CSV table of C-alpha atoms in Angstrom, one decimal:
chain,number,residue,atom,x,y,z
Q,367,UNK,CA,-21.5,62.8,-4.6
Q,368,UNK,CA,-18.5,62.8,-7.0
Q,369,UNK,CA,-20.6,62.8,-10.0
Q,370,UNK,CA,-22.4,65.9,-8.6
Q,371,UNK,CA,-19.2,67.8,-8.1
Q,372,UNK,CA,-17.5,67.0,-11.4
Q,373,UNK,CA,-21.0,67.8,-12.9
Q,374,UNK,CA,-21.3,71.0,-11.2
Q,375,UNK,CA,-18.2,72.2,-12.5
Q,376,UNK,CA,-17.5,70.8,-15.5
Q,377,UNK,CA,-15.9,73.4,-17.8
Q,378,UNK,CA,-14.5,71.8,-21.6
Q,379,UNK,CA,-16.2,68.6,-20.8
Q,380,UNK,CA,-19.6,66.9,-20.5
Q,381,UNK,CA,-20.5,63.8,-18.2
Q,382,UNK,CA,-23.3,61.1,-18.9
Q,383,UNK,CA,-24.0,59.1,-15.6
Q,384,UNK,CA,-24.5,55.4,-16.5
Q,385,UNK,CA,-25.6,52.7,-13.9
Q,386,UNK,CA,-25.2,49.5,-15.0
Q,387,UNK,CA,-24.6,45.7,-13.3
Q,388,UNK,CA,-23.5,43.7,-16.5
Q,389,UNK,CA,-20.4,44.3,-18.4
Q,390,UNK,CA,-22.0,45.7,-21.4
Q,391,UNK,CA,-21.2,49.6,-20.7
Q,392,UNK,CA,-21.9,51.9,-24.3
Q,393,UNK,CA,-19.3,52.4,-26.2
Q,394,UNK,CA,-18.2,56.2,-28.0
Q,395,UNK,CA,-17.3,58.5,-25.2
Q,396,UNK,CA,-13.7,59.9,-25.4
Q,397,UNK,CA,-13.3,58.9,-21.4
Q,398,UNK,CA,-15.0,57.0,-18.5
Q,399,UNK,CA,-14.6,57.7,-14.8
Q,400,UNK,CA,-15.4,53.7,-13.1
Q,401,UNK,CA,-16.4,53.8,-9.9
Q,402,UNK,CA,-14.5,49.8,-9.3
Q,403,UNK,CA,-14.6,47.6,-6.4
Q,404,UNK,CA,-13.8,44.1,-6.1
Q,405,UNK,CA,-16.9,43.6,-4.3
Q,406,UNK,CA,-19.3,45.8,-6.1
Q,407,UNK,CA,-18.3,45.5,-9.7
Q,408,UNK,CA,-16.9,41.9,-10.5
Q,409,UNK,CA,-18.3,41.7,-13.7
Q,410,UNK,CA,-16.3,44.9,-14.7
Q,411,UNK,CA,-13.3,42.2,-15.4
Q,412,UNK,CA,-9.7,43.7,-16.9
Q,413,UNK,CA,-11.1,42.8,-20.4
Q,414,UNK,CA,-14.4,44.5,-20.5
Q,415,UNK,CA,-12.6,47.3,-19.1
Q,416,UNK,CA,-9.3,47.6,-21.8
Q,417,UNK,CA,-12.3,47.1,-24.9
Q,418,UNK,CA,-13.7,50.3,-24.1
Q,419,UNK,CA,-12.3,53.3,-26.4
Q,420,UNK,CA,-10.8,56.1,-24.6
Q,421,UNK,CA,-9.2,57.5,-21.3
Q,422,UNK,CA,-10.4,54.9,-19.0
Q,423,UNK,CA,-10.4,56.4,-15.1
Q,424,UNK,CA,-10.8,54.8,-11.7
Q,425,UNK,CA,-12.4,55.8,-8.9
Q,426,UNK,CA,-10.3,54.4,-6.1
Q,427,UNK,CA,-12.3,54.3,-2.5
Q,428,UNK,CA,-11.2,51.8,-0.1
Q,429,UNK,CA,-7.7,53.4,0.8
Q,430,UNK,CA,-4.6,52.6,3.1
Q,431,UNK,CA,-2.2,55.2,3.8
Q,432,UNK,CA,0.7,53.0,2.6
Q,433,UNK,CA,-1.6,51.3,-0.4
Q,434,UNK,CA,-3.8,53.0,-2.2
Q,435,UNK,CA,-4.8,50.2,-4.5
Q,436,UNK,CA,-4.6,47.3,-2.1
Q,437,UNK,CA,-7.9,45.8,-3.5
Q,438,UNK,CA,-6.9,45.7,-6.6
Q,439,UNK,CA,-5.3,43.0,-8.3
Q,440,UNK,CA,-2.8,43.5,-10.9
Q,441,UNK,CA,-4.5,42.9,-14.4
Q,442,UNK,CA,-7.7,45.2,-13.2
Q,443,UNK,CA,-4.8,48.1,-12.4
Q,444,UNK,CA,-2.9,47.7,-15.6
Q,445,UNK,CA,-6.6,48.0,-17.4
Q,446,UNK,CA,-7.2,51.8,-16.0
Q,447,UNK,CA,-5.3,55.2,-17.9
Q,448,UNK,CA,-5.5,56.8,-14.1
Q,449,UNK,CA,-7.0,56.6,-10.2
Q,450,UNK,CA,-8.6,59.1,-8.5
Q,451,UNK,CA,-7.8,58.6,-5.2
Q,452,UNK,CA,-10.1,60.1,-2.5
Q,453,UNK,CA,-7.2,60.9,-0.4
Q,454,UNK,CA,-5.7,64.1,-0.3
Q,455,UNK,CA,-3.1,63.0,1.5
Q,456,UNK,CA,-2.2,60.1,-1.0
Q,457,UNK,CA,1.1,60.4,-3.4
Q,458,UNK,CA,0.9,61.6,-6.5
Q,459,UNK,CA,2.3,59.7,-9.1
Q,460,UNK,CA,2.2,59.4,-13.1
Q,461,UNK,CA,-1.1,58.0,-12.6
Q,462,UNK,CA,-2.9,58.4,-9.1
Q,463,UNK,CA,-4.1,61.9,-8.4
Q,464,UNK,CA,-4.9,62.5,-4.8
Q,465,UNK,CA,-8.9,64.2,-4.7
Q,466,UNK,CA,-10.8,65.1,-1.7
Q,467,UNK,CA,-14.1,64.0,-0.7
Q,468,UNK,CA,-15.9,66.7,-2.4
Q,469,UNK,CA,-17.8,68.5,0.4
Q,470,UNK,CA,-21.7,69.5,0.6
Q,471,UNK,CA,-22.5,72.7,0.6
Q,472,UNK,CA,-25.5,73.8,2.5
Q,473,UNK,CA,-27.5,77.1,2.8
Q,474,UNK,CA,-29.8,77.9,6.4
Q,475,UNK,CA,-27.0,76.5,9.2
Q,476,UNK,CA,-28.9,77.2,12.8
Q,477,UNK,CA,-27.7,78.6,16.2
Q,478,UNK,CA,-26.3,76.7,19.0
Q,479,UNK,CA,-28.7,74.7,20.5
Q,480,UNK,CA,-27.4,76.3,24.1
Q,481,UNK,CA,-25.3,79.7,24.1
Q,482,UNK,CA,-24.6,79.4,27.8
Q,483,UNK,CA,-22.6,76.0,28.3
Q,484,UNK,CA,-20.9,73.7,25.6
Q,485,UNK,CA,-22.9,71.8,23.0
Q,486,UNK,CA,-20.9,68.5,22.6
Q,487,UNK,CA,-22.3,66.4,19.5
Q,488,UNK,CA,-21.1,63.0,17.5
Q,489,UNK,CA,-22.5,60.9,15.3
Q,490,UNK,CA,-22.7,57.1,13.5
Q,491,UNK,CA,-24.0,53.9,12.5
Q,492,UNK,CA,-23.9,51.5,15.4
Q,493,UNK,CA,-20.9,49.8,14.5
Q,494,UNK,CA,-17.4,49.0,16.3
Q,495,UNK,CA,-14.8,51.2,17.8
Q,496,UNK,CA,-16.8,54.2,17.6
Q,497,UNK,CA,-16.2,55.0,21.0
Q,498,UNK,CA,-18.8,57.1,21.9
Q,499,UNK,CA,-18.6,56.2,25.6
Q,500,UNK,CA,-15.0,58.1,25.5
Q,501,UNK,CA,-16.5,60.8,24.1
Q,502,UNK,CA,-19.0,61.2,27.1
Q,503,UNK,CA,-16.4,60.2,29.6
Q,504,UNK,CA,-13.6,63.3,28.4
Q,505,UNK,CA,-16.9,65.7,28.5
Q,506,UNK,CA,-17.5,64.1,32.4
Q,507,UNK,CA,-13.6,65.1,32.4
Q,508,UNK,CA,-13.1,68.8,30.8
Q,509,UNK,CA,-16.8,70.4,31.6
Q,510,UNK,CA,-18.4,71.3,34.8
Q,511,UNK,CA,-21.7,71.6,32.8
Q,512,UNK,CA,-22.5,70.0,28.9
Q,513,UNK,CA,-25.1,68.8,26.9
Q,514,UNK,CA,-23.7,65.3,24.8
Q,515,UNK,CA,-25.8,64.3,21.8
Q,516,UNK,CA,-25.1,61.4,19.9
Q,517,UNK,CA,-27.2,60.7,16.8
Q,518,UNK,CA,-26.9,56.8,16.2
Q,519,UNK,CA,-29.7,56.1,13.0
Q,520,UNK,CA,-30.4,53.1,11.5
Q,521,UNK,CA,-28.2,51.5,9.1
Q,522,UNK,CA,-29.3,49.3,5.6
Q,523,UNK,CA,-25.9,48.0,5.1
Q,524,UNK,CA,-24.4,47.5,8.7
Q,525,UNK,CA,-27.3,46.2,10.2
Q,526,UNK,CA,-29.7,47.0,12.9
Q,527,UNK,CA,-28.5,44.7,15.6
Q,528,UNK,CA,-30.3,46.4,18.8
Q,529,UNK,CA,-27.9,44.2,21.1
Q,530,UNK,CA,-25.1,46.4,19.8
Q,531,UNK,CA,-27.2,49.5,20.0
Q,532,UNK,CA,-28.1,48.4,23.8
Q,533,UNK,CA,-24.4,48.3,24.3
Q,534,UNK,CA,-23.6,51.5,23.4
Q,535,UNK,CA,-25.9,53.3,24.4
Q,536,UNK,CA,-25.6,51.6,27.9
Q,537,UNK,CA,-21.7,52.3,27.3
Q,538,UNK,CA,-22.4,56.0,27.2
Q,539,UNK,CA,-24.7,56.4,30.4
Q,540,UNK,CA,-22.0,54.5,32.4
Q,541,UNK,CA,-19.9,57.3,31.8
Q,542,UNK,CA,-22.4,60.2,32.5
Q,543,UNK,CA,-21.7,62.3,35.8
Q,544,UNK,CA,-23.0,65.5,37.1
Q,545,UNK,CA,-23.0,68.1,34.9
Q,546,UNK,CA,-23.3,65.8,31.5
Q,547,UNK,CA,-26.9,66.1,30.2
Q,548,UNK,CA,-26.8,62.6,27.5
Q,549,UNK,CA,-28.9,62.9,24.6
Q,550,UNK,CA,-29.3,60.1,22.5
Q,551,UNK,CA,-31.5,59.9,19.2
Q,552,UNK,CA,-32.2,57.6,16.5
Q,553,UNK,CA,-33.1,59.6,13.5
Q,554,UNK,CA,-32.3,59.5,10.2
Q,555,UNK,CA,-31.3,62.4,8.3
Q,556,UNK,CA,-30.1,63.1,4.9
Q,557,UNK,CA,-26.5,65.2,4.4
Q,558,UNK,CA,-28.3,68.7,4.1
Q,559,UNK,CA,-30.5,67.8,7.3
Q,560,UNK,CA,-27.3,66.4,9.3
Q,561,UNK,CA,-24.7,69.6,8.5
Q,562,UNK,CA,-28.0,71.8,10.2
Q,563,UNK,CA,-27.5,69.2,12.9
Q,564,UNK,CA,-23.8,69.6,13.6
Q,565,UNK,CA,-24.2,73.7,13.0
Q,566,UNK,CA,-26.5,73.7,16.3
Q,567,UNK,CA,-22.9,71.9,17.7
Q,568,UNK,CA,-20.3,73.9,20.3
Q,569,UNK,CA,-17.8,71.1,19.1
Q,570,UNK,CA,-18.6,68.1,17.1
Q,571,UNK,CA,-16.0,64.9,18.4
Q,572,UNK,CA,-15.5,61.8,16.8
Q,573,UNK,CA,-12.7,59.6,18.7
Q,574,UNK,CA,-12.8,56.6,16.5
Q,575,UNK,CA,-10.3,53.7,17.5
Q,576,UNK,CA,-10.5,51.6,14.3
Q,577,UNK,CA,-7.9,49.8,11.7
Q,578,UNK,CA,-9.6,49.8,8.4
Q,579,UNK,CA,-8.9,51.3,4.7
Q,580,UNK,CA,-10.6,54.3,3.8
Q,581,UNK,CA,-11.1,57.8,5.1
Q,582,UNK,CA,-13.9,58.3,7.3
Q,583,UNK,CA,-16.5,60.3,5.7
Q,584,UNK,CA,-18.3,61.3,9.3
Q,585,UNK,CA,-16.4,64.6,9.7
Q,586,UNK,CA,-17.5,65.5,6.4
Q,587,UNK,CA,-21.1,67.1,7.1
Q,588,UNK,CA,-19.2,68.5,10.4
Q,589,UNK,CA,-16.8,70.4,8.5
Q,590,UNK,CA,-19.5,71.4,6.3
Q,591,UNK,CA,-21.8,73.0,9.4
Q,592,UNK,CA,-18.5,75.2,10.1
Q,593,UNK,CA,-18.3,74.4,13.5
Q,594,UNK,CA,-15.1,73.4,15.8
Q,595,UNK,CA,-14.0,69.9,15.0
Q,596,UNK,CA,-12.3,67.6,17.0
Q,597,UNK,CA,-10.5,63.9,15.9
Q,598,UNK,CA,-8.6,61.6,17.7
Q,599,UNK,CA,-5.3,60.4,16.5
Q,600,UNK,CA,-7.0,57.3,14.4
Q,601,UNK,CA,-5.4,56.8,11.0
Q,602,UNK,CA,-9.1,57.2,9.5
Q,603,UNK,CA,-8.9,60.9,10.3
Q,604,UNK,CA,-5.7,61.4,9.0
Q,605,UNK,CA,-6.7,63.8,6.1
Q,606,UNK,CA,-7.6,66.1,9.4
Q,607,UNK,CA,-5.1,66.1,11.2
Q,608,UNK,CA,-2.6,68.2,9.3
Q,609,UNK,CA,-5.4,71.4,9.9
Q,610,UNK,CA,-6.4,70.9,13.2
Q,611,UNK,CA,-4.4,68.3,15.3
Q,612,UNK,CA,-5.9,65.4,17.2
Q,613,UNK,CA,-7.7,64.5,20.6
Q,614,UNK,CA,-6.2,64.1,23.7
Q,615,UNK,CA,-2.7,66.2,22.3
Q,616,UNK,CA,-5.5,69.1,22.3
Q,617,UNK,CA,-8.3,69.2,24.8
Q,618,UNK,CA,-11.9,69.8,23.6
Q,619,UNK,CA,-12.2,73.1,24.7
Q,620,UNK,CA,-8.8,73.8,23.1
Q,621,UNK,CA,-10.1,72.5,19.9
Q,622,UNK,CA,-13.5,74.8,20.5
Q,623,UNK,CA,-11.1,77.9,20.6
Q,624,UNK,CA,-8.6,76.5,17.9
Q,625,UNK,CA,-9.9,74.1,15.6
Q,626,UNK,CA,-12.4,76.5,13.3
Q,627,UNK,CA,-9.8,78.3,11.3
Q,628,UNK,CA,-8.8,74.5,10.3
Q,629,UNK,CA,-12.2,73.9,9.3
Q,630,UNK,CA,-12.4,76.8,7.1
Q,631,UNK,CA,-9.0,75.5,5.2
Q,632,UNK,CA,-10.6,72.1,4.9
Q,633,UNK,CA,-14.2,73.7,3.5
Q,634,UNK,CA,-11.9,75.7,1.1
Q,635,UNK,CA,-9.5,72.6,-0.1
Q,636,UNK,CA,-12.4,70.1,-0.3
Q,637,UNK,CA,-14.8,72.3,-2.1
Q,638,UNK,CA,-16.1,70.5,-5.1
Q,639,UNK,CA,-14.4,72.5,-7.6
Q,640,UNK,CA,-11.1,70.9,-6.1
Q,641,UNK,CA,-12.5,67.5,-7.8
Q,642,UNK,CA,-13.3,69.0,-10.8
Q,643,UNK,CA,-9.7,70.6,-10.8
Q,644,UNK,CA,-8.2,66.9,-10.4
Q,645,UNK,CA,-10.5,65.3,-13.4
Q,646,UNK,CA,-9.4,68.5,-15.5
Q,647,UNK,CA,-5.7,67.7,-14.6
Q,648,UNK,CA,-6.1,63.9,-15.6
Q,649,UNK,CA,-7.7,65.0,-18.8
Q,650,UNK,CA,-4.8,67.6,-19.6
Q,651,UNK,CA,-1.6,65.4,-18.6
Q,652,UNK,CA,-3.8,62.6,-21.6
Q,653,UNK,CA,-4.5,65.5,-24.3
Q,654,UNK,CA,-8.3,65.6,-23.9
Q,655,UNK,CA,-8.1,69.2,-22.0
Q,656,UNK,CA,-7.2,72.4,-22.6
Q,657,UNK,CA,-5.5,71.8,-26.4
């Protein structure tokens, strides 16, 4: 995703995408952009990392608002010249540069799936504190008529326990009264197939109720499909709620009537180029751009 965007829009500078899981990386580029985890990489150690010539760049993930490089230890972030930070709402400092989650960008959006009552949809793995029930139970609430869809697919890294899918899904139709037509799907789609999804969307909700590092990247095919967007108050969503607020201060239908000039601020901000911008900034503040 980042590649693709710094890729896209590279101007005064050429990328070569490596994948490798051993320490020997090639050496004679004038910079490297790391995408290091403590979990994923190990065997990218603070040595192997300092031996290699040039700017040496981290991608930094996992994120807490008050610690960006929390899994991190201290020789690993004394090896790296500079962190991208996917957080736009990070500080900036001598070395991290906040970057957004480049966006996709996605020709053919459909219609609403129903012109004539609201369209309410949400999406996710089948994993904790999604709270999809509570999004069922504040349509039951706010509409005298709806249709709810909630795409749950399955997952290759989370699982595909079908007790926890059971309760869930059993979760949501508890809270289904008249009026709420409940559709639940399994199907797994790829970004450009899932923004079409959340396009045919009145308002697509995710009320999330989690404590985790990290952004949550589940809003970003909705603010791709251009549709009204609602968040709860969740720390997760915190990039979003400086453009469009949070759920309950704002009811849904408030946020169907307010909520789509925010999304248009966020599609404009997180537009790949912005990436590209940051990487071209890191470059320049080091002397490899622009001289």
């Amino acid at each position: 995703m980042l590649y693709r965007a710094l890729s896209d829009y590279a101007e005064g500078y050429e990328l070569a995408y490596i994948e490798t899981s051993t320490s020997d990386i090639p050496h004679g580029y004038d910079f490297y952009i790391i995408n290091w985890h403590c979990l994923t990489t190990p065997y990218l150690s603070a040595d192997c990392i300092k031996s290699l010539p040039g700017i040496k760049i981290s991608i930094v993930l996992e994120v807490f608002p008050d610690g960006e490089l929390a899994f991190m230890g201290y020789d690993i972030i004394n090896a790296f010249d500079a962190f991208m930070v996917l957080d736009p709402t990070s500080s900036r400092t001598a070395n991290r540069y906040p970057c957004p989650r480049p966006l996709e960008i996605v020709d053919g959006l459909l219609p609403l799936l129903n012109e004539s009552i609201p369209v309410i949809g949400s999406f996710g793995f089948a994993t904790n504190d999604k709270c999809f029930d509570e999004i069922v139970r504040a349509c039951r609430r706010e509409f005298e008529s709806c249709i709810v869809r909630v795409n749950i697919p399955p997952a290759t890294y989370v699982g595909n326990d079908r007790g926890r899918f059971a309760d869930i899904r059993n979760a949501m139709r508890a809270e289904v009264g008249p009026g709420v037509d409940l559709r639940i799907t399994e199907d797994y789609m790829d970004k450009p197939a899932l923004i079409r999804w959340c396009s045919q969307n009145t308002i697509n909700v995710f009320l999330y109720n989690r404590k985790m590092a990290g952004l949550a990247a589940v809003t970003d095919q909705a603010i791709s499909s251009g549709r009204p967007l609602a968040v709860s108050a969740c720390d997760t969503f915190r990039h979003v709620h400086p453009y469009i607020g949070s759920y309950p201060d704002k009811s849904l239908s408030e946020l169907i009537a307010s909520s789509v000039d925010g999304v248009r601020r966020m599609q404009e901000d997180w537009h790949p180029r912005k990436s590209a911008d940051v990487l071209k900034q890191i470059l320049s503040d080091r002397g490899l751009y622009g001289n």
